Short mmCIF file of C-alpha atoms and ligand atoms in Angstrom, two decimals:
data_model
loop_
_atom_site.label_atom_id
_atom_site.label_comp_id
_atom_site.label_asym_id
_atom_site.label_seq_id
_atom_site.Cartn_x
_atom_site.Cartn_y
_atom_site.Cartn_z
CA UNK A 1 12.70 -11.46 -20.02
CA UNK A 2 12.83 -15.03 -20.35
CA UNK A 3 9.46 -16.84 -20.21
CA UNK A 4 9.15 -20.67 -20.86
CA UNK A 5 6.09 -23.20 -20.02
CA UNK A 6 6.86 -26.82 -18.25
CA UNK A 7 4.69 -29.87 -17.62
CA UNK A 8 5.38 -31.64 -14.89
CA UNK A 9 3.49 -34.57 -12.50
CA UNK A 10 3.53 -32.31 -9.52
CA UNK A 11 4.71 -28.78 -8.48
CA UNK A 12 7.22 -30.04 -6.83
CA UNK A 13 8.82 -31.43 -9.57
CA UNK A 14 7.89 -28.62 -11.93
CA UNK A 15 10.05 -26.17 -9.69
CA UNK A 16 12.81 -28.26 -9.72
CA UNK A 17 12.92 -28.37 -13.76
CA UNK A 18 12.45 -24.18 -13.52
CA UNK A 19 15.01 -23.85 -11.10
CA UNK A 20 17.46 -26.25 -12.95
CA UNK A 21 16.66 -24.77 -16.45
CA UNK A 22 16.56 -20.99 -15.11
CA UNK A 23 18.19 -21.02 -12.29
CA UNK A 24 16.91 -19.44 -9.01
CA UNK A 25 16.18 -16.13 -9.72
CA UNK A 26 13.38 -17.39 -12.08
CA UNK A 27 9.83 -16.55 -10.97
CA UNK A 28 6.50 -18.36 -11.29
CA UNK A 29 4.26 -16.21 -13.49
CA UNK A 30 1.01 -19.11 -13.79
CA UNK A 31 0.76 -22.45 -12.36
CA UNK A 32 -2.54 -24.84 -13.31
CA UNK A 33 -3.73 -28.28 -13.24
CA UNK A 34 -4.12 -29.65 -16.78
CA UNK A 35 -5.12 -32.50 -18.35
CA UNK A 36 -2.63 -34.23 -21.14
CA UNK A 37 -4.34 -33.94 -24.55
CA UNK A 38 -6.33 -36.41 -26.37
CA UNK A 39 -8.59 -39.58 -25.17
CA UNK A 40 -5.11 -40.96 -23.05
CA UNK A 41 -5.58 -37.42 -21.02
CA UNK A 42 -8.86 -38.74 -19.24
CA UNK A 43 -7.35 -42.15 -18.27
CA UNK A 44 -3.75 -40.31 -16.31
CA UNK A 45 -3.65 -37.86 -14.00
CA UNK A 46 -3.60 -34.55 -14.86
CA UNK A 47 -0.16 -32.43 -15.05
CA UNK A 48 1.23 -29.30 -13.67
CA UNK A 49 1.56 -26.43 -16.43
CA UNK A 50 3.80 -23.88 -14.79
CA UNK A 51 4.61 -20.92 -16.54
CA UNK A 52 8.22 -19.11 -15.52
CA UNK A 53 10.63 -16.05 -16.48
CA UNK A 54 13.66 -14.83 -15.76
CA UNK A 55 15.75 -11.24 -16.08
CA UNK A 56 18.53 -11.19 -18.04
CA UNK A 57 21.86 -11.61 -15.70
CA UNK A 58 22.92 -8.19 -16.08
CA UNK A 59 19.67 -6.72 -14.12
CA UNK A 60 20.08 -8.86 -11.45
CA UNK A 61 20.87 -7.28 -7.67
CA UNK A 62 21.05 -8.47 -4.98
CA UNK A 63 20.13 -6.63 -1.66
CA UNK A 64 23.51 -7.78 -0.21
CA UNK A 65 25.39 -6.96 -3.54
CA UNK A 66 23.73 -3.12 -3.81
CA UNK A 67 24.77 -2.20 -0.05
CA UNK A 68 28.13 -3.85 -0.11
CA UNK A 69 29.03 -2.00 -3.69
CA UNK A 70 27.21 1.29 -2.12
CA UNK A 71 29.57 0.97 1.06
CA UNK A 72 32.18 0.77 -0.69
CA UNK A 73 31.79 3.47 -3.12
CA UNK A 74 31.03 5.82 0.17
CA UNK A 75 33.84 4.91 1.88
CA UNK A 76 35.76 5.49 -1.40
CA UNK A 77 34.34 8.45 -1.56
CA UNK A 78 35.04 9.40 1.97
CA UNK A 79 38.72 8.10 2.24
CA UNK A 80 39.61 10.33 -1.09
CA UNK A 81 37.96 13.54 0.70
CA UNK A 82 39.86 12.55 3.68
CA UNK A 83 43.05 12.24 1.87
CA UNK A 84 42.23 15.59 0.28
CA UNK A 85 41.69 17.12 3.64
CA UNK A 86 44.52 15.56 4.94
CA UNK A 87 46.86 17.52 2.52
CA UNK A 88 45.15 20.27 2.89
CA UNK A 89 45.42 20.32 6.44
CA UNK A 90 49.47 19.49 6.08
CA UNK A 91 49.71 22.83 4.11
CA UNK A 92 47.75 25.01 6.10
CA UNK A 93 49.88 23.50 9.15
CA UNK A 94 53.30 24.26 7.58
CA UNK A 95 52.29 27.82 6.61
CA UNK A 96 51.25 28.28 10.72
CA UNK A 97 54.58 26.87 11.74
CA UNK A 98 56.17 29.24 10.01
CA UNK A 99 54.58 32.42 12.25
CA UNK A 100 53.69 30.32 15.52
CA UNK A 101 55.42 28.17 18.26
CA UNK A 102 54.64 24.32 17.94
CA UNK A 103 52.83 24.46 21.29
CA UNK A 104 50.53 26.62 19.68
CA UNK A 105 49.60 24.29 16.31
CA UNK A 106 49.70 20.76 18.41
CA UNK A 107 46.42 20.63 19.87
CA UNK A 108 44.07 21.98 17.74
CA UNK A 109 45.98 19.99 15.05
CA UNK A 110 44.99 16.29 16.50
CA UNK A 111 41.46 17.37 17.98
CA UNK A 112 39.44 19.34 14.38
CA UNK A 113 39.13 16.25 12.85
CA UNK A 114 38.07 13.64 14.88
CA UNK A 115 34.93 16.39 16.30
CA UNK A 116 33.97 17.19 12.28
CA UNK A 117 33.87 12.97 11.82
CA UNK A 118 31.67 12.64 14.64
CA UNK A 119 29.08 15.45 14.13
CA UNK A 120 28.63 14.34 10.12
CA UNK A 121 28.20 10.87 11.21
CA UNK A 122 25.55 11.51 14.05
CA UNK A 123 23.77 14.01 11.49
CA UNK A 124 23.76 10.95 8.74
CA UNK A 125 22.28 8.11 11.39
CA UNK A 126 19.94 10.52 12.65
CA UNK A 127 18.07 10.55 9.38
CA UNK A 128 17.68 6.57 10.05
CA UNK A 129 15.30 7.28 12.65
CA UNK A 130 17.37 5.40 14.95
CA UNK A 131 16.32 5.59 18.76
CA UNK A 132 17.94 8.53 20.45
CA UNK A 133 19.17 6.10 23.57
CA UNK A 134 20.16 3.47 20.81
CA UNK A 135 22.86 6.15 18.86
CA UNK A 136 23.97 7.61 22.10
CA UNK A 137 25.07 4.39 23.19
CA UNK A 138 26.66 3.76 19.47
CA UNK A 139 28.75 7.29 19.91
CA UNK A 140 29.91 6.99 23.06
CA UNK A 141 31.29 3.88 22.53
CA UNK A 142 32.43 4.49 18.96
CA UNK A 143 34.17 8.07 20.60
CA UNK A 144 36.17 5.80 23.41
CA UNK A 145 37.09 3.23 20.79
CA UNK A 146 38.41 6.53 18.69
CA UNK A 147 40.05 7.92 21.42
CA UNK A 148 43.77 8.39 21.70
CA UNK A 149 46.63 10.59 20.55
CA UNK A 150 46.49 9.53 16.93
CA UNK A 151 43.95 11.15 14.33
CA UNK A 152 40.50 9.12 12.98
CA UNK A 153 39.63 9.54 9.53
CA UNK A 154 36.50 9.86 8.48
CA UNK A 155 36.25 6.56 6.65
CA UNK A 156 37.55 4.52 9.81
CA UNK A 157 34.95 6.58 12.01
CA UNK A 158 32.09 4.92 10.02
CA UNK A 159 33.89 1.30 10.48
CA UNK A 160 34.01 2.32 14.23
CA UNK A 161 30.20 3.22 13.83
CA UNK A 162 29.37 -0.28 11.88
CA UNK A 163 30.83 -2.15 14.68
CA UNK A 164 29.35 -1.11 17.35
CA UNK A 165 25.93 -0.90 15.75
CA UNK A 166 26.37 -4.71 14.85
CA UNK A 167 26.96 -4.91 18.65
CA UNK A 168 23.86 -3.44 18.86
CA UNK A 169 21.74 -6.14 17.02
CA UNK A 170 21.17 -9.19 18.24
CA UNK A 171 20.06 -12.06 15.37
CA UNK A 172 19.52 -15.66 15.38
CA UNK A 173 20.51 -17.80 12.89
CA UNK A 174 17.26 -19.72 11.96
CA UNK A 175 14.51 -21.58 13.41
CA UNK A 176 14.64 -24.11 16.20
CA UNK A 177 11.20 -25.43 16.95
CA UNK A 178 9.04 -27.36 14.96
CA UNK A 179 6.21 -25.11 14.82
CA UNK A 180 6.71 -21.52 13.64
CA UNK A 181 3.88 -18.99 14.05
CA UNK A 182 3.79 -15.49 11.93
CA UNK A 183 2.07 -12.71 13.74
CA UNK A 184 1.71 -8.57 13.87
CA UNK A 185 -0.50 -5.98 12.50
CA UNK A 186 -2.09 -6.23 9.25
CA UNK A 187 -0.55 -6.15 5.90
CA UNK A 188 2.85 -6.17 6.91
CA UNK A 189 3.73 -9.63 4.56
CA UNK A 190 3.10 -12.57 7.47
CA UNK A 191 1.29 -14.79 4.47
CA UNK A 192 3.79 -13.82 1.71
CA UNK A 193 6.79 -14.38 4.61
CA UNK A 194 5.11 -17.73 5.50
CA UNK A 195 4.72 -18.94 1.81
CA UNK A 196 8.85 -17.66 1.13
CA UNK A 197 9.59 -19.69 4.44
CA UNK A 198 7.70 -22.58 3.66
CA UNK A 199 9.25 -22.97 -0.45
CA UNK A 200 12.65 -22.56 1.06
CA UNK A 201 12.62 -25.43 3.98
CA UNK A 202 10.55 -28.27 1.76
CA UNK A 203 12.50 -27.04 -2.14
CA UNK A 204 15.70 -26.29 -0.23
CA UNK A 205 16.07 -27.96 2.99
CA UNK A 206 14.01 -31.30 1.25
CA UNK A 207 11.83 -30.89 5.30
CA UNK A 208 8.53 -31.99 5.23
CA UNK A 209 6.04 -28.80 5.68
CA UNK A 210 2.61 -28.90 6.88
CA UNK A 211 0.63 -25.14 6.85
CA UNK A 212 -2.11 -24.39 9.44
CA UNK A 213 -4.10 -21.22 9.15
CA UNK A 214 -6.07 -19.43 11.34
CA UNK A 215 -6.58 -16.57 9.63
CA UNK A 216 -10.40 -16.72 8.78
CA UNK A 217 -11.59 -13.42 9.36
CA UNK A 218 -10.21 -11.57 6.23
CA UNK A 219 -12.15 -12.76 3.14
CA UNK A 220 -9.42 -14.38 0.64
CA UNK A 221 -6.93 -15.02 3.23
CA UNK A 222 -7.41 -18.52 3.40
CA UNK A 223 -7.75 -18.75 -0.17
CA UNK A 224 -4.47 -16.87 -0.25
CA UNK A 225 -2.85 -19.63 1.61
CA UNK A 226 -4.56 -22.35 -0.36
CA UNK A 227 -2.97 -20.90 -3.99
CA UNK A 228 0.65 -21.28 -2.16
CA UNK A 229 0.00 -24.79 -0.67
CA UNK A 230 -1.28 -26.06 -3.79
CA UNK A 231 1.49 -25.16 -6.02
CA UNK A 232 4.44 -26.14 -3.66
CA UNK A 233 2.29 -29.29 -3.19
CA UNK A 234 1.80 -28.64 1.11
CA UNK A 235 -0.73 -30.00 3.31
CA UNK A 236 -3.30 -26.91 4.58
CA UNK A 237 -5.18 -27.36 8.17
CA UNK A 238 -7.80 -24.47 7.95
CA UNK A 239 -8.51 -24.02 12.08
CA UNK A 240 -11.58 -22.28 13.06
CA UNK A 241 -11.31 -22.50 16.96
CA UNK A 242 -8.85 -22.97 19.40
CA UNK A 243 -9.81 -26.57 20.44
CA UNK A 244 -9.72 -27.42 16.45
CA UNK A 245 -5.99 -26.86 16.69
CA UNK A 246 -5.05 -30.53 18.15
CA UNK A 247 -6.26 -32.26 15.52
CA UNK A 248 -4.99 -30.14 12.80
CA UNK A 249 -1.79 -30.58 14.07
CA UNK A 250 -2.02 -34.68 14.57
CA UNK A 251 -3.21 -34.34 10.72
CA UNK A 252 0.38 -32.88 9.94
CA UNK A 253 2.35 -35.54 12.19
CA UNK A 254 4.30 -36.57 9.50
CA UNK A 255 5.19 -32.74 8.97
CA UNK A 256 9.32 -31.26 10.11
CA UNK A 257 7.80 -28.45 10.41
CA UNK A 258 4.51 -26.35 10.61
CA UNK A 259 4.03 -22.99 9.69
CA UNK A 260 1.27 -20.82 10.85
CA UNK A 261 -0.44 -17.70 9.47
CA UNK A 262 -2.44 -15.83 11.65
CA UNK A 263 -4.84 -13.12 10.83
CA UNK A 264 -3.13 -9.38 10.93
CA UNK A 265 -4.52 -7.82 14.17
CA UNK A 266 -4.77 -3.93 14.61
CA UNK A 267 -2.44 -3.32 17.15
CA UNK A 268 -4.77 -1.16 19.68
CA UNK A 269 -7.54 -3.93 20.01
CA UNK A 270 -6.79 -5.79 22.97
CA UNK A 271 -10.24 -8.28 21.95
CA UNK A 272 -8.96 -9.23 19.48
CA UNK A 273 -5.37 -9.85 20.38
CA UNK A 274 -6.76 -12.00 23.39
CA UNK A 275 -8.73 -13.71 20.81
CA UNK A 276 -4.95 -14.54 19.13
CA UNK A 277 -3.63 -15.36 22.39
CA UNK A 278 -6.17 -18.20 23.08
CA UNK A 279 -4.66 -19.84 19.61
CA UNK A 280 -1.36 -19.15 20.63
CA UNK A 281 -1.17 -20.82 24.00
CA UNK A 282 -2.38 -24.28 22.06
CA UNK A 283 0.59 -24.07 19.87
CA UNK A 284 3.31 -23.79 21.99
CA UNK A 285 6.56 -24.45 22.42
CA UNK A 286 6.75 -22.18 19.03
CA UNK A 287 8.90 -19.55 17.67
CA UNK A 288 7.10 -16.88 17.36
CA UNK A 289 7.79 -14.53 14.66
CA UNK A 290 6.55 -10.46 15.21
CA UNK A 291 7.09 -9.74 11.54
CA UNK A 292 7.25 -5.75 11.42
CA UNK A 293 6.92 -3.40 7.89
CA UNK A 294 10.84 -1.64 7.84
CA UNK A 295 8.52 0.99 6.82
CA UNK A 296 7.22 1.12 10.51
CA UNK A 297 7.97 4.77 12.24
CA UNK A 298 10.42 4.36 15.69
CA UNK A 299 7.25 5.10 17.69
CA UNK A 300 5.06 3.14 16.01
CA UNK A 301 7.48 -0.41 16.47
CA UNK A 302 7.38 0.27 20.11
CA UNK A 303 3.79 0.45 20.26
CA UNK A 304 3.47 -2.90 18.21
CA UNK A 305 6.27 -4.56 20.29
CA UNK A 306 4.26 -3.72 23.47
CA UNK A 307 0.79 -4.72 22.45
CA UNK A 308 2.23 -7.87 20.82
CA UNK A 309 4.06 -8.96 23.73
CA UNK A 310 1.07 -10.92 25.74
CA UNK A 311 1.25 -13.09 22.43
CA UNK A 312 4.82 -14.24 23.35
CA UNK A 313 6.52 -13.69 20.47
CA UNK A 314 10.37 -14.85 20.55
CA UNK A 315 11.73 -13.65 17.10
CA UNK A 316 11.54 -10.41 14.70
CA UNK A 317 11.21 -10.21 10.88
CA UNK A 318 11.66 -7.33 9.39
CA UNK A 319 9.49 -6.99 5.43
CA UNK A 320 9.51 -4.73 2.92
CA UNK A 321 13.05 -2.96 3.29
CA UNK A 322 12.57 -2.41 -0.64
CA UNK A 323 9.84 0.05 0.54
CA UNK A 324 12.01 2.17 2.48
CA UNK A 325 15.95 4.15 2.74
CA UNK A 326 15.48 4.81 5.84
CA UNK A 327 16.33 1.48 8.09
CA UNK A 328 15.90 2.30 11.50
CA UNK A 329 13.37 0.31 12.40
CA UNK A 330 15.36 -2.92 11.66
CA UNK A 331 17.85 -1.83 14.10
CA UNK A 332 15.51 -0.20 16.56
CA UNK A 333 13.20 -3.34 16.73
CA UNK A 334 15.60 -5.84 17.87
CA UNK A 335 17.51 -2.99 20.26
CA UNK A 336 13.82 -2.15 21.79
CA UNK A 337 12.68 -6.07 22.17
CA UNK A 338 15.94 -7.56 22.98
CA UNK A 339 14.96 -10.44 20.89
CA UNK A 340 16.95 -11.25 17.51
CA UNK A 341 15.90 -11.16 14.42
CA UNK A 342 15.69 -13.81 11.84
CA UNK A 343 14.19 -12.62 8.56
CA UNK A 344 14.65 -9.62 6.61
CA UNK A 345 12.24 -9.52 3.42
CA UNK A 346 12.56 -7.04 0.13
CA UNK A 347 10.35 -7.91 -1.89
CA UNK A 348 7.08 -9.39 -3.47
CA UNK A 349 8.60 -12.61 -4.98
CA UNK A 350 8.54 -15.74 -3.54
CA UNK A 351 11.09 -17.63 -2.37
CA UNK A 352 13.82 -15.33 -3.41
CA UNK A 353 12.84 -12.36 -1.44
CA UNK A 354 13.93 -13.64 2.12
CA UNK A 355 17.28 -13.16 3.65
CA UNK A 356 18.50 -14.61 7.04
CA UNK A 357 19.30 -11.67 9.03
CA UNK A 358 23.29 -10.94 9.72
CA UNK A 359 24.29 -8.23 12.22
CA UNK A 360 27.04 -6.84 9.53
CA UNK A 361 24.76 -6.89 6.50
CA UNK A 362 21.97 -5.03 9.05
CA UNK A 363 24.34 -2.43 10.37
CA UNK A 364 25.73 -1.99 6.09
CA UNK A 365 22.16 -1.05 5.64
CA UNK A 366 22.49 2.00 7.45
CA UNK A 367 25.61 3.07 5.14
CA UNK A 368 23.13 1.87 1.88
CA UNK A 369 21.98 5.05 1.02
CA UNK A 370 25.01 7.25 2.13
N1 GTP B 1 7.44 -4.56 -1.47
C1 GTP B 1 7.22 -5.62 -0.69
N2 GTP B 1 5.98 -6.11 -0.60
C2 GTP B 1 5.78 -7.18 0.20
C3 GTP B 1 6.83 -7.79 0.93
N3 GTP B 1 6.29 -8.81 1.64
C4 GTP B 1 4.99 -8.84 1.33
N4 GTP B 1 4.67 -7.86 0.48
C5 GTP B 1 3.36 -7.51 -0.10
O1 GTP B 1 2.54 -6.96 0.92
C6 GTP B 1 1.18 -7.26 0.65
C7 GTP B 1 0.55 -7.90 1.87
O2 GTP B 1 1.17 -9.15 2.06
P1 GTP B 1 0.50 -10.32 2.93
O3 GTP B 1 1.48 -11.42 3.01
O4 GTP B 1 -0.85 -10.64 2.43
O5 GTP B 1 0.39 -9.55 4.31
P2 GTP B 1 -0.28 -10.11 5.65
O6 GTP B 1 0.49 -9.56 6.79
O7 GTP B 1 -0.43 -11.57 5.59
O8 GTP B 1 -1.70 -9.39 5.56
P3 GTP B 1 -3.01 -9.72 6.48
O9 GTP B 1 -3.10 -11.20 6.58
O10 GTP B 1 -4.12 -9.10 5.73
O11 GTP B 1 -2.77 -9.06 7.79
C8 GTP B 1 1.18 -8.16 -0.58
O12 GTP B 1 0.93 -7.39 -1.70
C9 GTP B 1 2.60 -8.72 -0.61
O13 GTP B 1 3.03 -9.07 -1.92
C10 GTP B 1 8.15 -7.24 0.80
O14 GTP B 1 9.13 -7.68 1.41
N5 GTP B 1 8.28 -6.15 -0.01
MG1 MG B 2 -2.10 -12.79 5.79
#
């Protein structure tokens, strides 16, 4: 690993030199206000000392880069077996000739392998924990697209499958309101989600971002919040009631945009749910981001989605898919809520560890582990 120290005037600038020098994989290991040495250090403001590494190139992987290579290496795998069978099949088919009628071989020729594709498939997505109603739907439209006198191999059956489970998801190509609020049960990554969000729009995007949070219930959570303001350099509005939330927000007029953390609620008390609700009215028109663990069970992400929903929430993000080979509940959320999803986070590092959401790179993650 790669470590190196930088002094800069401000955080802002301080990322700018790591990202330049190390490029944008690097990762911030210690951040602190200094003062420059000697008697000339009391007179000028202090400095940022920022403390990065970096991986080596070859270890890096990339989410995308894993499940497109492990795709492809299945289907590989799958079109060679295929072929294999094919031949196979060829043989055993001219031997039968030889002793039977062609009326006799024809049928059960075309139908064997198009039923063995389907049943392996179904068996594979199953262990996804995708919603029964959700894969029905995906088979019997992936068994009319199949349909017809020709044969399916196995490989093009899972293409047939990838479609129409990217028909499946809906997602939403970023964020369209000036205030964006991160809500859902507790733990799930709505601060570290906020704090990737909010480095990628004011380092990337150059916007203006202004943090409220409202989250004052957990001890350390606004502290939490503070650390990531103060090293990207970000205004914080700590709210404490409802009615406090004008003003914080005429503090941040200058802001694009303003991000909000809210505290993680447990999903069966409606108090305190209402309690979010109150804040949540004040703030709108937002989007409203449900951000859901992948590691969530099918049953469970219904549960959330329905308790959430008197909060309004407009968008998904999916966290922690590193946690988890099982990615159902990516799928499953956006089929269940009808609402698209934006994020997908996987992993502890911020920014890097945000992707936009994109139906074919959602339905590849299915394939990932094949
Ligand atoms: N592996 C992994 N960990 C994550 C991810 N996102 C967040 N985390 C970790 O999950 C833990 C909780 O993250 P927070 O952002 O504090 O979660 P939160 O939802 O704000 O928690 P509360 O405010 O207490 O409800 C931290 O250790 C994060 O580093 C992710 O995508 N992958
Ligand atoms: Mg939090």
């Amino acid at each position: 690993m790669k470590v190196r120290k930088y002094l800069a005037s401000d955080m802002k600038e301080g990322l700018m030199r790591v990202k330049k020098d190390l490029g944008r994989d690097a990762v911030i290991l210690h951040s602190r206000r200094v003062r420059r040495k000697g008697l000339r250090g009391f007179f000028t403001p202090r400095q940022m000392e920022i403390i990065a590494a970096v991986e080596p190139k070859s270890k890096e992987h990339s989410v995308n880069g894993i499940m497109l290579q492990k795709f492809a290496e299945k289907e590989k795998e799958m079109g060679t077996m295929a072929e294999e069978l094919e031949v196979l099949k060829s043989r055993v088919t001219e031997l039968s000739t030889s002793t039977h009628s062609d009326a006799q071989t024809a049928v059960p020729e075309k139908a064997a392998p198009k039923k063995k594709s389907v049943a392996y498939w179904r068996n594979y997505l199953e262990h996804h924990d995708l919603d029964p109603a959700l894969l029905e739907e995906i088979f019997t439209e992936a068994e009319s697209a199949a349909a017809g006198p020709g044969r399916v191999s196995h490989s093009r059956m899972a293409e047939i499958l990838r479609e129409k489970a990217a028909d499946k998801i809906i997602t939403s190509s970023g964020c369209s309101c000036r205030t964006q609020v991160f809500l859902g049960p507790t733990g799930v990554g709505k601060t570290t989600t906020l704090a990737k969000l909010a480095a990628r729009l004011s380092l990337q995007e150059s916007e203006k971002v202004g943090l409220i949070t409202i989250d004052h219930y957990r001890i350390g959570a606004v502290e939490q919040l503070r650390t990531y303001s103060e090293i990207m350099d970000l205004p914080l509005e700590v709210v404490m009631a409802p009615q406090d939330l004008y003003k914080a927000m005429m503090r941040l007029e200058g802001c694009d945009r303003i991000l909000v953390d809210t505290a993680g609620r447990s999903t069966g008390d409606k108090e305190q749910l209402a309690d979010l609700a109150s804040y949540i009215d004040m703030l709108l028109p937002a989007d409203i981001h449900l951000v859901i663990s992948a590691t969530t069970r099918r049953q469970d992400v219904n549960y959330i989605a329905d308790s959430f929903k008197k909060l309004k929430y407009n968008h998904l993000i999916v966290t922690k898919l590193d946690e988890t080979n099982s990615y159902g509940t990516v799928i499953n959320s956006s089929y269940y809520t009808k609402l698209p999803l934006v994020y997908l986070t996987d992993g502890q590092r911020v920014p890097e560890d945000l992707k936009p959401a994109s139906k074919l790179d959602l339905a590849g993650l299915l394939w990932r582990t094949g």
